[in-house]
Coordinates of C-alpha atoms in Angstrom, one line a residue:
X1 CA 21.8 24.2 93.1
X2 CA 25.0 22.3 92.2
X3 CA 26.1 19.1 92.6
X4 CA 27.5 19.1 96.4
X5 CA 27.8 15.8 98.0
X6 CA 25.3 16.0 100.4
X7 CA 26.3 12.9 102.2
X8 CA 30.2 13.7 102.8
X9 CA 28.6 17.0 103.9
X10 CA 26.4 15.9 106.6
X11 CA 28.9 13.3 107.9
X12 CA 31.5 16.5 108.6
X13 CA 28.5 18.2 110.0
X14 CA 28.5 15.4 112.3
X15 CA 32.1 15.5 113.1
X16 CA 32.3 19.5 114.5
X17 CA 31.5 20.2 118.0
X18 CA 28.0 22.0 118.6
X19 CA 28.3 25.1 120.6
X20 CA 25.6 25.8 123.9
X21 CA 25.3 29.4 125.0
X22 CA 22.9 30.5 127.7
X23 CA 19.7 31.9 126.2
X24 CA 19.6 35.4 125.0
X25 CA 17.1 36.8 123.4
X26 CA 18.7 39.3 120.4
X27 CA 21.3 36.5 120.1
X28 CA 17.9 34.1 119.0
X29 CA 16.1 36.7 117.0
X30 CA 19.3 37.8 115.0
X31 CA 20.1 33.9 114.4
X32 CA 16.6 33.3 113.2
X33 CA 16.6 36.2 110.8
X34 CA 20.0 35.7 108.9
X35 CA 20.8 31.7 109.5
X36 CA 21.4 30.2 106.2
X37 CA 18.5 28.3 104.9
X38 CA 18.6 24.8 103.9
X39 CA 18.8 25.8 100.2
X40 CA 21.7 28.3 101.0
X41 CA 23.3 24.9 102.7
X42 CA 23.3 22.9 99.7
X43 CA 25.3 25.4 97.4
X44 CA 28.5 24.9 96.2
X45 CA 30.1 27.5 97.6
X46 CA 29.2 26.1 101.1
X47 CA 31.4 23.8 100.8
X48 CA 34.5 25.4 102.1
X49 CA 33.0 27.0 105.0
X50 CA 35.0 27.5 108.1
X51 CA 32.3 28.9 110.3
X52 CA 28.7 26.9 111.2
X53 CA 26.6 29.5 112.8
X54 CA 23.5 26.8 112.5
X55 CA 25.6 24.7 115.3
X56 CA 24.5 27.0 117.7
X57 CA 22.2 26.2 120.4
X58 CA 21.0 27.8 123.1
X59 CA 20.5 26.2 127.3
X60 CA 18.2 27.1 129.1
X61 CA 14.0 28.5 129.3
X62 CA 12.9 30.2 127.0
X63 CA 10.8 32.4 128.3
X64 CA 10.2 35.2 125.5
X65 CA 7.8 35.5 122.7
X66 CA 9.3 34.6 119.2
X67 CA 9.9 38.0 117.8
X68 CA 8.1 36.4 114.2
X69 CA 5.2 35.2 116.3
X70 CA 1.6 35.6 115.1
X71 CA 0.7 39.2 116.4
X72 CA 0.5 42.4 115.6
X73 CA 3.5 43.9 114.5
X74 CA 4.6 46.8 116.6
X75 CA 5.2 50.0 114.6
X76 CA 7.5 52.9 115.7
X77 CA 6.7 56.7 115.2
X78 CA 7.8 56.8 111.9
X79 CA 4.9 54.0 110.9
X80 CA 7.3 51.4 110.3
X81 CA 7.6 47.9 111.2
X82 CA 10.2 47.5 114.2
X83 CA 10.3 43.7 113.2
X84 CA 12.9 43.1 110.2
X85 CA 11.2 41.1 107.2
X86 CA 12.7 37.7 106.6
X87 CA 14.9 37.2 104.0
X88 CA 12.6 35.3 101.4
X89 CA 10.2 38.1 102.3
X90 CA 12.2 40.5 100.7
X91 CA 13.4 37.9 97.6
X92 CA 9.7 37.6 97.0
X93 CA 8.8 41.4 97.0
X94 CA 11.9 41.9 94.4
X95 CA 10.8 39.3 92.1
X96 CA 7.2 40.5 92.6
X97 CA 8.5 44.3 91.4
X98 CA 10.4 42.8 88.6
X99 CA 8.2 41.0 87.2
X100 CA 7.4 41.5 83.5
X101 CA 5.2 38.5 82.0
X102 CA 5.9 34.4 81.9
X103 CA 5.1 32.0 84.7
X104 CA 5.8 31.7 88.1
X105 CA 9.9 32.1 89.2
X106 CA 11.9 28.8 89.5
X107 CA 12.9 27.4 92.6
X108 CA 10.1 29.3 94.8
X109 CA 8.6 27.1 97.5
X110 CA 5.0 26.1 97.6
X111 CA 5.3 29.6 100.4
X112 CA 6.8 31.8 98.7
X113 CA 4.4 31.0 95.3
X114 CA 1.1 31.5 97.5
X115 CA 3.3 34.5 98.7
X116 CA 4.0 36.1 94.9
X117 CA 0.7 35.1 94.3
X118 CA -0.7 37.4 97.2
X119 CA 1.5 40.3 96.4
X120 CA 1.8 40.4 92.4
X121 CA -0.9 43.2 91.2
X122 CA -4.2 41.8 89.5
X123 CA -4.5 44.8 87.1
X124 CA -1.6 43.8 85.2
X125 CA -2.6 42.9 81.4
X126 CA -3.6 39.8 80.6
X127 CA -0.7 38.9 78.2
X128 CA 1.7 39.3 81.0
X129 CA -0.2 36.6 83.2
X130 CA -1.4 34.3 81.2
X131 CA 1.2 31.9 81.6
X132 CA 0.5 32.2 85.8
X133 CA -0.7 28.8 87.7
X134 CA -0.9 30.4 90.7
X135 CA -4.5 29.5 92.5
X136 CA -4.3 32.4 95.2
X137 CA -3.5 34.6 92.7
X138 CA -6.5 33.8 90.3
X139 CA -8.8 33.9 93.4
X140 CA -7.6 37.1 93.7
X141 CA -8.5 38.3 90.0
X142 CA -11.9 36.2 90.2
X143 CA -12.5 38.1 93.6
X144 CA -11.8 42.1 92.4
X145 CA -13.4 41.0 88.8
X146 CA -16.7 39.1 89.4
X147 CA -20.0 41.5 89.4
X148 CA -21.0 39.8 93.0
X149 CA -19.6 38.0 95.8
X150 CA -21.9 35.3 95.7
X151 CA -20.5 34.0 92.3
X152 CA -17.1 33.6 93.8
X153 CA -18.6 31.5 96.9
X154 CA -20.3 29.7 94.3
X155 CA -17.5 29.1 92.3
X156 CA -15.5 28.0 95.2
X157 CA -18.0 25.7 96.7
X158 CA -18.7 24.1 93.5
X159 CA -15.7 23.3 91.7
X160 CA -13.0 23.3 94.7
X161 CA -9.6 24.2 93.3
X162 CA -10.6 23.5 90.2
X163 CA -10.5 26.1 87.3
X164 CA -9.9 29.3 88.6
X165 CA -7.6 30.1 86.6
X166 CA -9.8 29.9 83.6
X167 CA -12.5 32.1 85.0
X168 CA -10.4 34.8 86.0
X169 CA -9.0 34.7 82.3
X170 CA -12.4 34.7 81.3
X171 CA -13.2 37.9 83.3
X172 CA -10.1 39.5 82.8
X173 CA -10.9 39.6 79.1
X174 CA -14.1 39.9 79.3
X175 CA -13.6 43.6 81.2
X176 CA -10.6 43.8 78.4
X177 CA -13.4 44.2 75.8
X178 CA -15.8 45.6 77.8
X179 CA -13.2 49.2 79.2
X180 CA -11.2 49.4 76.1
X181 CA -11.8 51.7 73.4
X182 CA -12.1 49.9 70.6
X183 CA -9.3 52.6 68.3
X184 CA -6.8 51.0 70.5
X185 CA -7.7 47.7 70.0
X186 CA -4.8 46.8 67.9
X187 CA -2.0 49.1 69.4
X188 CA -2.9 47.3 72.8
X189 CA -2.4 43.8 70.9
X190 CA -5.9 42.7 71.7
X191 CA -6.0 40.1 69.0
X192 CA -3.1 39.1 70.4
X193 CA -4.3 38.4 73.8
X194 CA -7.3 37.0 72.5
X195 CA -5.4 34.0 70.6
X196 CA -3.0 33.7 73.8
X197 CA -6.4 33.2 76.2
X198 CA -8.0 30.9 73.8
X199 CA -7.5 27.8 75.3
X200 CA -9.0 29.2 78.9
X201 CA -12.0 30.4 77.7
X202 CA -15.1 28.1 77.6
X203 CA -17.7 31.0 79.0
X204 CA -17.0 34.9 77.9
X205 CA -19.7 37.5 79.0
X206 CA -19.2 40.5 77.5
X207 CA -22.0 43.2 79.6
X208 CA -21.3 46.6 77.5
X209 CA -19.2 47.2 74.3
X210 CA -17.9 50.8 73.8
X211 CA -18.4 52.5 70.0
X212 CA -16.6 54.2 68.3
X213 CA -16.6 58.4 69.3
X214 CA -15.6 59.7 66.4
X215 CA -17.4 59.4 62.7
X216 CA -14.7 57.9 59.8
X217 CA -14.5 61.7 58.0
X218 CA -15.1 62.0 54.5
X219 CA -13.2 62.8 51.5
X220 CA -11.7 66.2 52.2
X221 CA -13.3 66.3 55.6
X222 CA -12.2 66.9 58.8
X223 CA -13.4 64.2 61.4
X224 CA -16.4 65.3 63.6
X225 CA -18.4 64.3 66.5
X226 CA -22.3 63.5 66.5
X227 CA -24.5 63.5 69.3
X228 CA -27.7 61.8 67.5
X229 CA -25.9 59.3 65.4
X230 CA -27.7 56.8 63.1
X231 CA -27.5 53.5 63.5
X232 CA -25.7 52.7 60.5
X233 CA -22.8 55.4 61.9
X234 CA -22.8 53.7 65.6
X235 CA -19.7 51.3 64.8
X236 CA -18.0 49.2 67.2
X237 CA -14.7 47.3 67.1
X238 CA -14.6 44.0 65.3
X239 CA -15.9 41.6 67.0
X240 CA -14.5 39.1 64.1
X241 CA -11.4 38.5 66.6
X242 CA -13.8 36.0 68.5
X243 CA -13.4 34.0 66.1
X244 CA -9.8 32.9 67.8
X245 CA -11.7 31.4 70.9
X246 CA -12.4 28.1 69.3
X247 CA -13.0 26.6 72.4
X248 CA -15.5 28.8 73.9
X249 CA -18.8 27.4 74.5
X250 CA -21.1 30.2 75.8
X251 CA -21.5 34.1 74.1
X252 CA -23.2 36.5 75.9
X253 CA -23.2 40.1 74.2
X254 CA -24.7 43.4 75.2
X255 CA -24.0 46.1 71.9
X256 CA -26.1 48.7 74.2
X257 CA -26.4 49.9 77.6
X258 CA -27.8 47.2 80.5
X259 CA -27.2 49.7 83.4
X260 CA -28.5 53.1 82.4
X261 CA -26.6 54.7 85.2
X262 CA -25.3 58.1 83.6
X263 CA -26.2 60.5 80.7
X264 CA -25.0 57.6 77.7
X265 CA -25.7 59.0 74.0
X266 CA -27.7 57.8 71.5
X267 CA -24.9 55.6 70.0
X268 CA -24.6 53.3 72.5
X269 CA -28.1 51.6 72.0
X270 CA -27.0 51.0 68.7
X271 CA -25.1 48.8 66.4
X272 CA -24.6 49.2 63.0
X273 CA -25.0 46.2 60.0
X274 CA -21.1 46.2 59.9
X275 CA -21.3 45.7 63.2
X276 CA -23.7 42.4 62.9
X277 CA -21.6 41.2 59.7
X278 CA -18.2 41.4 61.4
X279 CA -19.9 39.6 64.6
X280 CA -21.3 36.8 62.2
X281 CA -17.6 36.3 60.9
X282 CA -16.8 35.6 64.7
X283 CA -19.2 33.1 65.2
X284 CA -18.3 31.1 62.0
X285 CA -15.6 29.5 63.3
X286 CA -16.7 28.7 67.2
X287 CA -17.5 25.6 66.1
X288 CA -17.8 24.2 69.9
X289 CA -20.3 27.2 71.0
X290 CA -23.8 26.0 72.3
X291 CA -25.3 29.4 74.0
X292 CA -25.5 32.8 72.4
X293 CA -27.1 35.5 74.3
X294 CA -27.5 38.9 72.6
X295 CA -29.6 41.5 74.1
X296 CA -30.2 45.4 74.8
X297 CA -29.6 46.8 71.4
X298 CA -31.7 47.7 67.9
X299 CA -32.0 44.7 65.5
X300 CA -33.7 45.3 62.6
X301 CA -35.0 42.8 60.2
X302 CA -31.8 43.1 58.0
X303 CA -29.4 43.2 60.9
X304 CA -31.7 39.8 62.6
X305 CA -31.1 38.0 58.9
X306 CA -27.8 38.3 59.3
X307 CA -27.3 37.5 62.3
X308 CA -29.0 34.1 61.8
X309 CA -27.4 33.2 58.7
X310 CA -24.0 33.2 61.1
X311 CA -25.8 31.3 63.3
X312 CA -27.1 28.9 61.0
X313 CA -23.9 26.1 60.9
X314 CA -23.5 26.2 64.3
X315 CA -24.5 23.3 66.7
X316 CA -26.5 25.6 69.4
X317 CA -28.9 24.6 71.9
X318 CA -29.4 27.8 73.3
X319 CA -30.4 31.4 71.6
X320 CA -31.2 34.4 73.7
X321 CA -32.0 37.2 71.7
X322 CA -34.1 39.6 74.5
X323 CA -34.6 43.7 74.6
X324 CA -33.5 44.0 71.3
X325 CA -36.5 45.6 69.3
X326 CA -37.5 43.1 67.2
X327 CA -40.4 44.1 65.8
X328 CA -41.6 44.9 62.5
X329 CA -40.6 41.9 59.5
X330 CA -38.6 40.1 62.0
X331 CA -41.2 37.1 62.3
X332 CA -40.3 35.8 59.1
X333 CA -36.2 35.3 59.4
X334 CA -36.6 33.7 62.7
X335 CA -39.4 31.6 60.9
X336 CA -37.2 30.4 58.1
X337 CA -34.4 30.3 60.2
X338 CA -36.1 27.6 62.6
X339 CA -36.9 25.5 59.6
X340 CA -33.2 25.3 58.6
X341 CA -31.7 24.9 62.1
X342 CA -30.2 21.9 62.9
X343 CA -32.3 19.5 65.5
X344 CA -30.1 20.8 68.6
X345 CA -32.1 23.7 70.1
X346 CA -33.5 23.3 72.9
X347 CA -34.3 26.9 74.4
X348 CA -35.3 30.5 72.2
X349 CA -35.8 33.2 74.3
X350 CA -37.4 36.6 72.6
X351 CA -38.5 38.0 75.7
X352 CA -38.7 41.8 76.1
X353 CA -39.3 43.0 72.1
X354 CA -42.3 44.1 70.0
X355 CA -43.2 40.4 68.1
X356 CA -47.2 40.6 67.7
X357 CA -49.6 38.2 66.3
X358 CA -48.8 38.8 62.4
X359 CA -44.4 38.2 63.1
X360 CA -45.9 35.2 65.4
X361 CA -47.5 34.3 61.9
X362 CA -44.8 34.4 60.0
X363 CA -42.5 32.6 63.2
X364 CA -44.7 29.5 63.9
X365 CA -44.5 27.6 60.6
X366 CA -41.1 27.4 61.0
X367 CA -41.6 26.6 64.3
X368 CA -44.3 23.8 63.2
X369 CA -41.7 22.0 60.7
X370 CA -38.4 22.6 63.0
X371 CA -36.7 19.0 62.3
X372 CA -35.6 19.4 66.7
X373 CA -37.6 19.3 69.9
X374 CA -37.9 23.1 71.0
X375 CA -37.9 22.8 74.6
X376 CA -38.5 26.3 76.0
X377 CA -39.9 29.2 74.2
X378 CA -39.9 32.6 76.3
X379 CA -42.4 35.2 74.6
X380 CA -42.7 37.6 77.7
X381 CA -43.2 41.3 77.4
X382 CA -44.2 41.0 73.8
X383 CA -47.6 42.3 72.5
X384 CA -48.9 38.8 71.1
X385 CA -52.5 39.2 72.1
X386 CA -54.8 36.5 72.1
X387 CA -54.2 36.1 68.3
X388 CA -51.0 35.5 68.6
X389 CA -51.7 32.4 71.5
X390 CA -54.1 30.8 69.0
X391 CA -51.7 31.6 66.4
X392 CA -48.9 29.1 68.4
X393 CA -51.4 26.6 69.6
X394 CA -52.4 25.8 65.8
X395 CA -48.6 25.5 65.3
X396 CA -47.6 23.1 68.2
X397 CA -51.0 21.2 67.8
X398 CA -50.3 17.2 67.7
X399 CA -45.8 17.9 67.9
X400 CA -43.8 17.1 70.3
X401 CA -42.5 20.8 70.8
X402 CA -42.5 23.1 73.4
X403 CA -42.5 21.8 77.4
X404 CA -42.5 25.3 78.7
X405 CA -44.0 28.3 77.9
X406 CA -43.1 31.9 79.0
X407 CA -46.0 34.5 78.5
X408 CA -45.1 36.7 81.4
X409 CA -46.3 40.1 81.0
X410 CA -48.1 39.6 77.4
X411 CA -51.1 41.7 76.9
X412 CA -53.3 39.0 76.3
X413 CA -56.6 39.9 78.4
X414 CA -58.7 37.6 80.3
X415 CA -60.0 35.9 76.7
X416 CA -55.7 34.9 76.3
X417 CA -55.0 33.3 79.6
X418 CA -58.1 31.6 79.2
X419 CA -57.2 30.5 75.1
X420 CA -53.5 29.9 77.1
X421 CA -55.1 27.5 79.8
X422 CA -57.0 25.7 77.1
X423 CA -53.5 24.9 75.3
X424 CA -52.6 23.5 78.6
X425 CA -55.1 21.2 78.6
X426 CA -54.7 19.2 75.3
X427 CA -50.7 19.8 74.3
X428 CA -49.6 16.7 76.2
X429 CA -45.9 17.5 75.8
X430 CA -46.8 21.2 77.7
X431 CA -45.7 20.8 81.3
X432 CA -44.7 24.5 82.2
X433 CA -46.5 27.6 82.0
X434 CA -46.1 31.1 83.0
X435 CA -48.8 33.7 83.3
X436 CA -47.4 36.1 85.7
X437 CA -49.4 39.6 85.6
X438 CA -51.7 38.5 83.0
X439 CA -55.4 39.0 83.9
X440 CA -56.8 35.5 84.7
X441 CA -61.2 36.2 85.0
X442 CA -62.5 33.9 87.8
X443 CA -64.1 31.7 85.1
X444 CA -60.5 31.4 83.9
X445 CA -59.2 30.2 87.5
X446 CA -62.0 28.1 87.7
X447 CA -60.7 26.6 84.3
X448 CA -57.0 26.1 85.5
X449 CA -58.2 24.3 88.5
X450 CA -60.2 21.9 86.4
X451 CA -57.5 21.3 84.1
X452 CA -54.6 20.5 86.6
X453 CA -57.3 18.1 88.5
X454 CA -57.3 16.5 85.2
X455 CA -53.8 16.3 83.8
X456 CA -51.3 15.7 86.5
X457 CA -48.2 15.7 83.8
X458 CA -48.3 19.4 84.3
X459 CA -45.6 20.3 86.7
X460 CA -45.7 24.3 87.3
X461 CA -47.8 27.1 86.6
X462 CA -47.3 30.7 87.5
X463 CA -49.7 32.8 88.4
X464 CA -48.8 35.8 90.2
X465 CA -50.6 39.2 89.9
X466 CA -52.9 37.6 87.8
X467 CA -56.6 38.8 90.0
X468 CA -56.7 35.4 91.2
X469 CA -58.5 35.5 95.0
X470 CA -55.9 33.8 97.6
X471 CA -58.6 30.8 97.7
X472 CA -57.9 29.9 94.0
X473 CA -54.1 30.6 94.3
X474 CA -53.7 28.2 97.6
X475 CA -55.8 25.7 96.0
X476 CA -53.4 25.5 92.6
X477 CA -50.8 25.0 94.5
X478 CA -52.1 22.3 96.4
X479 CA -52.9 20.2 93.2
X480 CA -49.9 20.8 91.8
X481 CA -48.1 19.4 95.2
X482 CA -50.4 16.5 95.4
X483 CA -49.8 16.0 91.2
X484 CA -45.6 16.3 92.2
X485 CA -45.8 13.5 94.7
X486 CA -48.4 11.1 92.4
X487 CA -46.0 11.6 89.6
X488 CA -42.6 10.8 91.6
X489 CA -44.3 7.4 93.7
X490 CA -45.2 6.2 90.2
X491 CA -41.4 6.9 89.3
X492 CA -40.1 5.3 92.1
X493 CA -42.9 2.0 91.4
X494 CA -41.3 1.8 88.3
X495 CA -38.0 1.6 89.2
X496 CA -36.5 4.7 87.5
X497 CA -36.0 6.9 90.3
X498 CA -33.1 5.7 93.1
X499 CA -34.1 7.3 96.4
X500 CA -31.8 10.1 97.0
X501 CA -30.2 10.7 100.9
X502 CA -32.2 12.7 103.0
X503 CA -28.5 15.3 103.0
X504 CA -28.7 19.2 102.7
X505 CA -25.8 20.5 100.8
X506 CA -24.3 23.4 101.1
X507 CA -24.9 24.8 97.9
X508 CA -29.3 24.9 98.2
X509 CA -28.3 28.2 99.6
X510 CA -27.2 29.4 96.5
X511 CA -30.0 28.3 95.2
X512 CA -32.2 29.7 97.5
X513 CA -30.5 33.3 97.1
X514 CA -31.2 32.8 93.3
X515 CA -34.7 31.7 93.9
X516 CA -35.1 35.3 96.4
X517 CA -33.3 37.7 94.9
X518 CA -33.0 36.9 91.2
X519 CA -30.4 38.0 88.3
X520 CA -31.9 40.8 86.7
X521 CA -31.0 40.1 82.5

């Protein structure tokens, strides 16, 4: 725009006679199409204009439909539109085919950005639109890149035009990582993209990493293909480039397969130690990072020490570590690693691996000395056995460690749940407990009943598939409803509970979905 005197313009604007033509209707379409726009009116060259088409008016009714008018457009034989696009239309389609990287083009209305926002491709790379603010356009990437609807209604209901942009970064890299084969990691400037991202990305989920295909050949060698790799040949790309997300606050990594949906090879349920020491250098330096996730591949006490040596500085309150085959001499790293860990963990999760009751006794005196207040601790689907429950109860006996308990699936027999309902009775800090598909003998339901009559601190236990009759089921659940409202009146007596409105919001749906049909990990 230039500097035209706006004012002396308007007052000769005022001064030329208008013109009033009887109503006709290509005369109106043609003058809504190609009248010059209030921008085009303020340039300088406008200035020494002898005709003012915008002066017209038209007398009379108007009795025909505005050719632009919100209906369907008629198309001709040909499949064409018979109804000319405006002229910003066609501006915003150019700039949309030109584009090549940067931010969104000066001048554009708030119109014409939703506009370039709707038409501008989402599988451009990520260095190109980084610099993008557009919201439509990152509801469009968070739309084609999110593993389920629901996460984008949740994501809208929750935080309302609020940080979309940052989770469709976070997904467009994540998928980045996830499609990529890891030889052209550097040619397509990954690193690069990575350190341009950095400040969008609190939360990266990363559900399948691709290894390498080919072996690193040997002196004199050719370079060759195997089908039954070891682990210590199954290499990845470095994951060390994390290390550039300094602001990132939750990891989840899968090294193997999740989804076994197709005919994978051996090498992509493993990882190798380079692998785990290159990862380790990545986590260094997130500094800021409070959950790790790391599941469905083949850790090995070596590859688990290493592992928790990275993990060792870090400030983390969160360590997920499920199907990934710890078994064998893995008890004692986590062991000594819980009794160096700083006091900010609050949840451990080793569900789904092979820890039985001699790793638990190498895991639980670093559990017993652990300078924090563990939380949760997840032991589903391992083979702990009833040694490895009395194991843990002599650990957490008289410390203020562990309020929820996660046994789900353990082979423990009808002598564990019982030895499990007993530690439910005297660990006072203990108010959750799972025992889902765990035999439970009637003198052991008989037991659980006394003990929640007894102690109503305790504030859930499962017990489905567990051999319980429906007469011992309906009447836990009873107590434990009758224990919920006892605990919340002497809440509210006290004064430390404000009486909430009685006002169903919109996102208990989400919940409920969750609740019904729940993430598989």
């Amino acid at each position: 725009m230039s500097d035209t005197n706006l004012l002396q313009l308007s007052a000769a604007w005022r001064q030329l006679p208008r013109l009033m033509v009887p109503f006709d209707r290509q005369l109106s379409n043609a003058l809504r199409t190609w009248a010059p726009s209030c921008q085009t009116q303020q340039l300088a060259s406008e200035t020494t204009r002898k005709l003012f088409v915008e002066l017209v008016t038209f007398g009379g009714v108007n009795q025909c439909r505005r050719f632009d008018a919100l209906a369907r457009p008629v198309i001709n034989d040909h499949g064409e539109s018979v109804v000319p696009p405006r002229l910003s239309t066609i501006v915003v389609q150019f700039l949309v085919t030109q584009y090549d990287g940067g931010p969104e083009p000066a001048a554009l209305s708030c119109c014409q950005v939703r506009d370039f926002g709707c038409l501008l491709s989402t599988e451009l790379p990520l260095l190109k639109i980084v610099d993008l603010e557009s919201e439509t356009y990152w509801r469009r990437v968070v739309w084609c890149y999110a593993d389920e609807p629901l996460s984008y209604y949740e994501h809208d209901h929750l935080t309302p035009r609020r940080f979309w942009k940052q989770h469709g970064v976070e997904l467009k890299l994540a998928r980045m990582i996830e499609q990529q084969d890891p030889v052209y990691w550097e040619l397509e400037g990954l690193e690069d993209t990575i350190k341009r991202a950095a400040p969008f990305v609190n939360n990266l989920v990363v559900q399948q990493l691709r290894p390498y295909a080919m072996v690193e050949p040997l002196e004199d060698y050719e370079a060759y293909t195997i089908r039954n790799a070891p682990a210590d040949l199954c290499h990845h790309g470095s994951l060390a480039v994390l290390g550039h997300l300094v602001y990132l606050t939750s990891l989840s990594l899968v090294f193997g397969v999740k989804h076994w949906n197709k005919a994978y090879q051996t090498r992509y349920s493993h990882c190798s130690q380079t692998d785990i020491e290159q990862l380790g250098m990545g986590l260094q330096k997130l500094v800021k990072l409070k959950k790790f996730n790391l599941s469905h591949t083949r850790l090995h006490a070596s590859k688990l020490k290493a592992l928790l040596e990275s993990l060792t500085p870090l400030g983390l309150e969160t360590i997920r570590l499920t199907h990934c085959h710890l078994g064998e001499g893995c008890g004692g790293p986590l062991g000594r690693f819980l009794s160096r860990f700083s006091p900010t963990l609050k949840q451990l999760d080793l569900s789904n691996n092979r820890l039985d009751a001699p790793e638990l006794d190498q895991l639980c005196p670093g559990l017993s000395i652990y300078q924090g207040k563990l939380g949760k601790l997840n032991l589903s689907y391992n083979p702990i056995g009833e040694a490895g429950v009395l194991i843990l109860g002599g650990a957490i006996k008289g410390r203020a460690q562990l309020s929820e308990l996660n046994f789900t699936g353990c082979p423990l027999g009808v002598e564990g749940s019982f030895r499990v309902i007993q530690l439910l009775s005297f660990h006072e800090t203990l108010r959750k407990v799972s025992l889902n598909c765990v035999p439970i003998s009637p003198e052991g339901g008989d037991k659980l009943v006394q003990v929640l009559l007894e102690n109503n601190r305790i504030e859930e236990v499962q017990v489905r598939d567990c051999g319980l009759t429906e007469r011992v089921r309906a009447r836990i659940g009873k107590i434990l409803r009758k224990n919920a409202s006892a605990r919340h009146r002497s809440r509210r007596s006290d004064g430390k509970v404000a009486t909430p409105p009685m006002l169903r919001s919109p996102a208990s749906m989400f919940q409920l979905e969750r609740q019904v049909f729940p993430v598989q990990p």
